[in-house]
Coordinates of C-alpha atoms and ligand atoms in Angstrom, one line a residue:
X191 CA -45.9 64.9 -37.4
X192 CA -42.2 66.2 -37.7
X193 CA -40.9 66.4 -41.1
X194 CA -37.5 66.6 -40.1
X195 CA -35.2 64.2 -38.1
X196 CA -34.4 64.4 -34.5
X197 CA -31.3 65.7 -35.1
X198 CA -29.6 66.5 -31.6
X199 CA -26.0 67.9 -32.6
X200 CA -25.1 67.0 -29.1
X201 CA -25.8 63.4 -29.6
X202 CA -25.7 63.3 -32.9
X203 CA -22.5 63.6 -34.4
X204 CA -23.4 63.9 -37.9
X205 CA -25.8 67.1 -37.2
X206 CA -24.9 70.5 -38.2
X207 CA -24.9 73.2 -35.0
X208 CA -24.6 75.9 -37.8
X209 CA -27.8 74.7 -39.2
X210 CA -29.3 76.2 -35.8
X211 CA -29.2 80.3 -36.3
X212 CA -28.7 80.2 -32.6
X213 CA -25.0 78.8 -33.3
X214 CA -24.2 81.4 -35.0
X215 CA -21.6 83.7 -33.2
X216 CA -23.1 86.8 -31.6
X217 CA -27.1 85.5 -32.1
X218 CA -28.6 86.7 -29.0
X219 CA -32.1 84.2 -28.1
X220 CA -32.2 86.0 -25.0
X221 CA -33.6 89.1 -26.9
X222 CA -36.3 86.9 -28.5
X223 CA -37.1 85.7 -25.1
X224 CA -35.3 82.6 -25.0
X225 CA -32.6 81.1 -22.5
X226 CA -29.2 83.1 -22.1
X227 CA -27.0 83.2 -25.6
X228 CA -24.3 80.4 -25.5
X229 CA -20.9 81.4 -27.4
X230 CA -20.1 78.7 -29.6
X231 CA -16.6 77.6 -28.1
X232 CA -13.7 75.3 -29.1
X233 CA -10.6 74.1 -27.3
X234 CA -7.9 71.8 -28.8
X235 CA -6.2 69.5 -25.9
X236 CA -2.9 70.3 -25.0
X237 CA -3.6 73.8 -26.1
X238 CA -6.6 75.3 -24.2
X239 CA -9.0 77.5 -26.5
X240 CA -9.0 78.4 -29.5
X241 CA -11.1 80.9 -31.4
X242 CA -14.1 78.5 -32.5
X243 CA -13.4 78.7 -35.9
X244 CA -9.6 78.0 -36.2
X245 CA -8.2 75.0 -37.5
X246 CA -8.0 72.0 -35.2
X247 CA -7.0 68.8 -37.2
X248 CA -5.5 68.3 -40.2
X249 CA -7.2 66.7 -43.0
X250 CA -5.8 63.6 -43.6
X251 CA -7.1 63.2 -39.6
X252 CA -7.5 59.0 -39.2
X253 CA -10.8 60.3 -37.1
X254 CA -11.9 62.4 -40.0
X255 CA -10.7 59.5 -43.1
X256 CA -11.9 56.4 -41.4
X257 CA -14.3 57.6 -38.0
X258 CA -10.8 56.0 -35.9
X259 CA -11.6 57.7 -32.6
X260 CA -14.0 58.2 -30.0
X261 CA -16.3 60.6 -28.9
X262 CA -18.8 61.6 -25.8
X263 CA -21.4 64.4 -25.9
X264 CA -22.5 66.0 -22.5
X265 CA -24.7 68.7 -21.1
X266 CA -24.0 71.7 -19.6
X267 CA -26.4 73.7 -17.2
X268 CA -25.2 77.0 -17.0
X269 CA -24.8 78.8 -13.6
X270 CA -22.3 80.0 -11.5
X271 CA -20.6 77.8 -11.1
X272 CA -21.9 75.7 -14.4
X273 CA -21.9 72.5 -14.2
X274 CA -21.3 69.8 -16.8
X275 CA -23.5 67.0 -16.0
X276 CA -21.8 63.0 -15.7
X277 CA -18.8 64.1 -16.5
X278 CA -17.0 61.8 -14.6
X279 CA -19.1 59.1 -16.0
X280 CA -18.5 60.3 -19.4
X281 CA -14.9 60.4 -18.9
X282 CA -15.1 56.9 -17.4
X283 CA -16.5 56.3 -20.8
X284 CA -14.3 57.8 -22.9
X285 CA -11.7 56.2 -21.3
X286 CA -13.2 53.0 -21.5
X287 CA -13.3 53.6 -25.5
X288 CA -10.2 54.4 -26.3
X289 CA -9.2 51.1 -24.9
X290 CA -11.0 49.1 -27.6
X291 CA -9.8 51.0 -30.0
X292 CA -5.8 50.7 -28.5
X293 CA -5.8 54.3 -28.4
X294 CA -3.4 56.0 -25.6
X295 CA -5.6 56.5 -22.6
X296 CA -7.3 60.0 -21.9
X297 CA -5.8 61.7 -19.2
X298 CA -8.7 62.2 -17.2
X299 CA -7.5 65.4 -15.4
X300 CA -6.9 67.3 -18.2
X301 CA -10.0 66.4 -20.3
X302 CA -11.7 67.2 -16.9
X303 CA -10.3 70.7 -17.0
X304 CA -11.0 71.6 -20.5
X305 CA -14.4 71.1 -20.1
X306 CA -15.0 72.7 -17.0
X307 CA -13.0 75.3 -18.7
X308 CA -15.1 75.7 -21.8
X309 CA -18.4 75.2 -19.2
X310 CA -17.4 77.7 -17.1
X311 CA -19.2 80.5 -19.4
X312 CA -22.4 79.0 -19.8
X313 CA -24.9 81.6 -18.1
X314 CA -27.7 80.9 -15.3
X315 CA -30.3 79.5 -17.2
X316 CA -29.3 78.6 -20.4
X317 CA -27.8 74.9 -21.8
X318 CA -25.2 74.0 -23.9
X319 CA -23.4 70.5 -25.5
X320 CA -20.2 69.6 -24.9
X321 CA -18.6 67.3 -27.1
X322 CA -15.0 65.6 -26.5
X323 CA -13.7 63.8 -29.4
X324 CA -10.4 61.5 -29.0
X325 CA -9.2 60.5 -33.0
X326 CA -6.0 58.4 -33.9
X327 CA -4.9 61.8 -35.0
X328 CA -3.1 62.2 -38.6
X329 CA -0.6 59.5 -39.5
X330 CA 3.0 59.7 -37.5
X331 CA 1.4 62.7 -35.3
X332 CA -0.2 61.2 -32.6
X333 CA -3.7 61.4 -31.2
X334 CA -6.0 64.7 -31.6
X335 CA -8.2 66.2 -28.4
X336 CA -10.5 68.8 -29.0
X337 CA -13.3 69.8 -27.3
X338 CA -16.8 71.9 -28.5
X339 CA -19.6 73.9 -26.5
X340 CA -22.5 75.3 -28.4
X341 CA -26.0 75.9 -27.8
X342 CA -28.5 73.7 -27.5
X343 CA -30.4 73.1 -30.4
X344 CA -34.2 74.0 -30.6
X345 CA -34.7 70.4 -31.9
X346 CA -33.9 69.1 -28.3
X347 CA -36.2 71.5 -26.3
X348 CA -38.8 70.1 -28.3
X349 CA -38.5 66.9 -28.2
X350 CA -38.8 67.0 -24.5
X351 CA -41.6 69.0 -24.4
X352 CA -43.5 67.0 -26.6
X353 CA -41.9 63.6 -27.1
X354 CA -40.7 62.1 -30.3
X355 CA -42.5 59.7 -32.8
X356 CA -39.6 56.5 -33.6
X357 CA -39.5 54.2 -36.2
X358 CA -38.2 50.7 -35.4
X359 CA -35.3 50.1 -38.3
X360 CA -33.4 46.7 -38.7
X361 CA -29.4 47.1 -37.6
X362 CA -29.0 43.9 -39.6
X363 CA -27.2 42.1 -36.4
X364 CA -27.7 39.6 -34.2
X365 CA -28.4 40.6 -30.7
X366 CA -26.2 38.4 -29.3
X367 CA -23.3 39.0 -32.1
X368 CA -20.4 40.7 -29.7
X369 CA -19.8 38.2 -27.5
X370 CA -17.7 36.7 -29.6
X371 CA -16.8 39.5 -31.6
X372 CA -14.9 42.2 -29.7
X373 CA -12.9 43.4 -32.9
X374 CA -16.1 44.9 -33.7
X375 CA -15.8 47.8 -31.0
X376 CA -19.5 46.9 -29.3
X377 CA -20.4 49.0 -26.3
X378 CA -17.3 51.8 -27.5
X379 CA -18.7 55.2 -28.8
X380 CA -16.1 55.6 -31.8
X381 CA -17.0 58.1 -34.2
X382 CA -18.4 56.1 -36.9
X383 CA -21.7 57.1 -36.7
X384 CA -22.6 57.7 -40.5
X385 CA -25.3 54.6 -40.0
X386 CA -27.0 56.1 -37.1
X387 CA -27.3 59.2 -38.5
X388 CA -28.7 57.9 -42.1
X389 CA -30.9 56.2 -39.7
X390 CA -32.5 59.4 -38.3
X391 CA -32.8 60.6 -42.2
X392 CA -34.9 57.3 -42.6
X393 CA -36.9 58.1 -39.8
X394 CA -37.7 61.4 -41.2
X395 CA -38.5 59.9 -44.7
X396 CA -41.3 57.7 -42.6
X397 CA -42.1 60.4 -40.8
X398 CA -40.8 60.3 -37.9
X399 CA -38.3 62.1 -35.5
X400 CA -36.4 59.7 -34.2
X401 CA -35.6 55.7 -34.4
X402 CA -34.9 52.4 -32.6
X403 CA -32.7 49.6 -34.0
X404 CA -34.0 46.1 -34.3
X405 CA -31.5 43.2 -34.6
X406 CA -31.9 40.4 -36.6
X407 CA -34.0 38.2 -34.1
X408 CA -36.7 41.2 -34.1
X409 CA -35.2 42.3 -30.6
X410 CA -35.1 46.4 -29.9
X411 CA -31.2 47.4 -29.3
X412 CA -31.3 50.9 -29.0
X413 CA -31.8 54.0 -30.5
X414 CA -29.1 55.8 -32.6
X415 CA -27.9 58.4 -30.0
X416 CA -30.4 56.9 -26.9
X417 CA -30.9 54.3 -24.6
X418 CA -34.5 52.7 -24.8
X419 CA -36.1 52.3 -21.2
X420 CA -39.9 51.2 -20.8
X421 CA -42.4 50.9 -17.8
X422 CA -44.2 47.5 -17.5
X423 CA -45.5 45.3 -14.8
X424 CA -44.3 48.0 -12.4
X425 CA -40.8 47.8 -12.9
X426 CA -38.5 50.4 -15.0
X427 CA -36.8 48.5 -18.0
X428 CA -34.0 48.8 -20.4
X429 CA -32.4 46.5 -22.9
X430 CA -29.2 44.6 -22.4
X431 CA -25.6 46.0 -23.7
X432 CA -22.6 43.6 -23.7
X433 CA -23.3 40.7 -26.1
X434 CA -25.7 42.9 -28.2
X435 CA -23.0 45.5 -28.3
X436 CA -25.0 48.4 -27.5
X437 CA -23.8 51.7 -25.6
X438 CA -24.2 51.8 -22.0
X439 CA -25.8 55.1 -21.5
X440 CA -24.7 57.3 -19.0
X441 CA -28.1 58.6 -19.0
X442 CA -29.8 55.1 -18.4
X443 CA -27.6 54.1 -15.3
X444 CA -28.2 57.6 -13.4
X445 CA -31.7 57.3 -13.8
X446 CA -31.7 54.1 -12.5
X447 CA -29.9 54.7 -10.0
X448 CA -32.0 57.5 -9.2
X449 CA -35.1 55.0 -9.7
X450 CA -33.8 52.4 -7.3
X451 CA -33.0 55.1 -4.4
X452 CA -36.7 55.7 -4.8
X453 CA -37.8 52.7 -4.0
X454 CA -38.9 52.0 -7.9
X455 CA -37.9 48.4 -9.4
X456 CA -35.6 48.5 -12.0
X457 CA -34.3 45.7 -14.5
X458 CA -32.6 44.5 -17.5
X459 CA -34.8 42.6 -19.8
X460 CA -35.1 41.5 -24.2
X461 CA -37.6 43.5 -25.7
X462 CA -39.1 43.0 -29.6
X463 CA -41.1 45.7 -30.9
X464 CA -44.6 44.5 -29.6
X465 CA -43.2 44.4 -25.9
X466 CA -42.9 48.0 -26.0
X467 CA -46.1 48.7 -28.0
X468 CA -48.0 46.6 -25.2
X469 CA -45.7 48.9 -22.5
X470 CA -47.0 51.4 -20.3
X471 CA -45.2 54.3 -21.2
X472 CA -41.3 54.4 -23.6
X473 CA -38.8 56.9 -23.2
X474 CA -35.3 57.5 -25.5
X475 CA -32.4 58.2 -22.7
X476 CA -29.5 60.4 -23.7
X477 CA -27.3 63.0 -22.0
X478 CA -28.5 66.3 -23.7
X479 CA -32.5 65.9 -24.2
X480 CA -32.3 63.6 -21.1
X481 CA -34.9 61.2 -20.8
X482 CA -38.0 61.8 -23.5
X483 CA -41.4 60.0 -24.1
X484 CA -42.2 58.2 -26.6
X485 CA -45.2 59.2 -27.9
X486 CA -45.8 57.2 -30.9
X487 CA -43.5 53.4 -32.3
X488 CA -44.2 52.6 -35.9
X489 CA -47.0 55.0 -36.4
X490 CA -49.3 53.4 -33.5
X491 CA -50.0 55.9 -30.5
X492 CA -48.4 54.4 -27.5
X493 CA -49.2 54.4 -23.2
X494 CA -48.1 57.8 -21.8
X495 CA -47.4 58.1 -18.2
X496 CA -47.1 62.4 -18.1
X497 CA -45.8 62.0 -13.9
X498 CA -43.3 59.1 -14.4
X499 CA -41.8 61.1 -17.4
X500 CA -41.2 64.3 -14.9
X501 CA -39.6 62.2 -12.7
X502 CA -37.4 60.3 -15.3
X503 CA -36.7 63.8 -16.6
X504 CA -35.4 65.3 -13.3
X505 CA -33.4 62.3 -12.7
X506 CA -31.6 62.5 -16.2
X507 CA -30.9 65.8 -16.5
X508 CA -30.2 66.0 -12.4
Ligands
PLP230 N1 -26.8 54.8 -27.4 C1 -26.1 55.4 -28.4 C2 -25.9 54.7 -29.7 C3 -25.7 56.8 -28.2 O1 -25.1 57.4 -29.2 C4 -26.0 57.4 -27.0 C5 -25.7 58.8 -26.8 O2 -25.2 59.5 -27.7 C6 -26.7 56.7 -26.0 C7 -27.1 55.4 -26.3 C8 -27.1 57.3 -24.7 O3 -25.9 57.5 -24.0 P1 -25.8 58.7 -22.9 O4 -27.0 58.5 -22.0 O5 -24.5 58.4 -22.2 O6 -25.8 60.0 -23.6

């Protein structure tokens, strides 16, 4: 049992990528064995890159004071070329955001181009995050774009190797709340994510690496950086966004995309907590672990299907 949260810096905006020695500037996990180094790299929008330490916002930043701003977190497979994966889905995203928060919209092309140009170095065989992040920018200055590619944590690697144990937590809303409440940003990834990450701490108090928000009718949303999907009754499952306000994940909509080209049955369903304990297999979808089991909800060992997982895998991180 973990004793430390699933903290994925690429989903998670509240974790440290210094806390990973691997981050550091010039530490080489090649030489231990390990995938290809990543440089830690930063580029500021409208600029290009920057050394990845220099100054990119000021402090009295509205998307550093008050989270006003939005964010997307991909992956990067290194190569030649490398290739960021979804990006156009993620910049869909973004895009899509900044509208519900009456920000100015992205230009596409050249958030496009700043992360292909910060990909570009990742090496054959290694991974790296990427994270854009749009904020309101400081008062009378306009909006601030930067962009970030570091390693991927070790956190990750595990967690799709062996699976994470979650915790179901209560979000305190009703499942059916943002339908009538669109002040309240649902389905935008804004950068106010200090509840999901206290979230993950809780989960790490219980135990556990990882967590899945209930809403107020006992119904699973999602998890704080994932989409949940489940198998049961032969069909490939995931929870509803829109009224509940939950993120479509760009994750969840490839691999079901993937899923339905395959012939596998796919669908949209309301879960609660024993649904998915009586499920045959769970999985947390996100862009930068891509799609990994569930291995254990509330402490109670759950269905594992080891062949389905491969394939949900390959279609995630595809
Ligand atoms: N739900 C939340 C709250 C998230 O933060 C994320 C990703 O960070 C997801 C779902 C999964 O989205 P994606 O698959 O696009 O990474």
């Amino acid at each position: 049992m973990s004793s430390s949260p699933a903290t994925d810096p690429a989903t998670d905006p509240g974790a440290d990528p210094s806390a990973d020695p691997s981050a550091a500037p010039g530490a080489d996990p090649a030489a231990a064995g390990g995938p290809p180094a990543v440089r830690p790299r930063t580029a500021v929008l409208g600029r290009g890159e920057v050394p990845w330490d220099a100054p990119v916002a000021a402090a009295d930043d509205l998307g550093l004071s008050r989270g006003d701003g939005v964010f997307e977190t991909l992956l990067v497979r290194g190569g030649n070329p490398a290739r960021v994966v979804g990006l156009q889905a993620h910049l869909e995203r973004l895009e899509r955001s900044a509208a519900a928060l009456e920000l100015p919209a992205p230009d596409r092309a050249a958030w496009g181009a700043l992360a292909r140009e910060l990909a570009a170095g990742v090496p054959a065989g290694a991974e790296a995050t990427l994270r854009l992040t749009l904020t309101r920018g400081a008062p009378g200055a306009g909006p601030t774009g930067l962009a970030a590619l570091r390693p991927l944590p070790a956190e990750t690697l595990r967690a799709r190797e062996r699976g994470v144990r979650v915790v179901a937590l209560a979000r305190g809303t009703s499942a059916h709340l943002h339908a009538e409440a669109p002040w309240l940003l649902g389905g935008a990834k804004t950068l106010s994510y200090a509840v999901h990450t206290a979230a993950l701490r809780e989960a790490a108090r219980r135990g556990a690496d990882d967590a899945l928000f209930t809403s107020t009718e006992g119904l699973v949303l999602e998890g704080p950086t994932a989409t949940v999907l489940w198998w049961a009754g032969g069909r490939l499952l995931t929870t509803p966004a829109g009224p509940s306000g939950i993120l479509e994940g760009t994750t969840q909509r490839a691999v079901f995309a993937a899923a339905g080209a395959e012939g596998l049955p796919t669908g949209v369903e309301e879960v609660a907590v024993p649904g998915l304990l009586a499920a045959e297999a769970v999985w947390l979808a996100s862009s930068v672990r891509g799609a990994v089991e569930v291995t254990h909800l509330d402490g109670t060992a759950l269905a594992r299907r080891p062949e389905l997982t491969r394939r949900l895998r390959g279609w995630a991180l595809a």
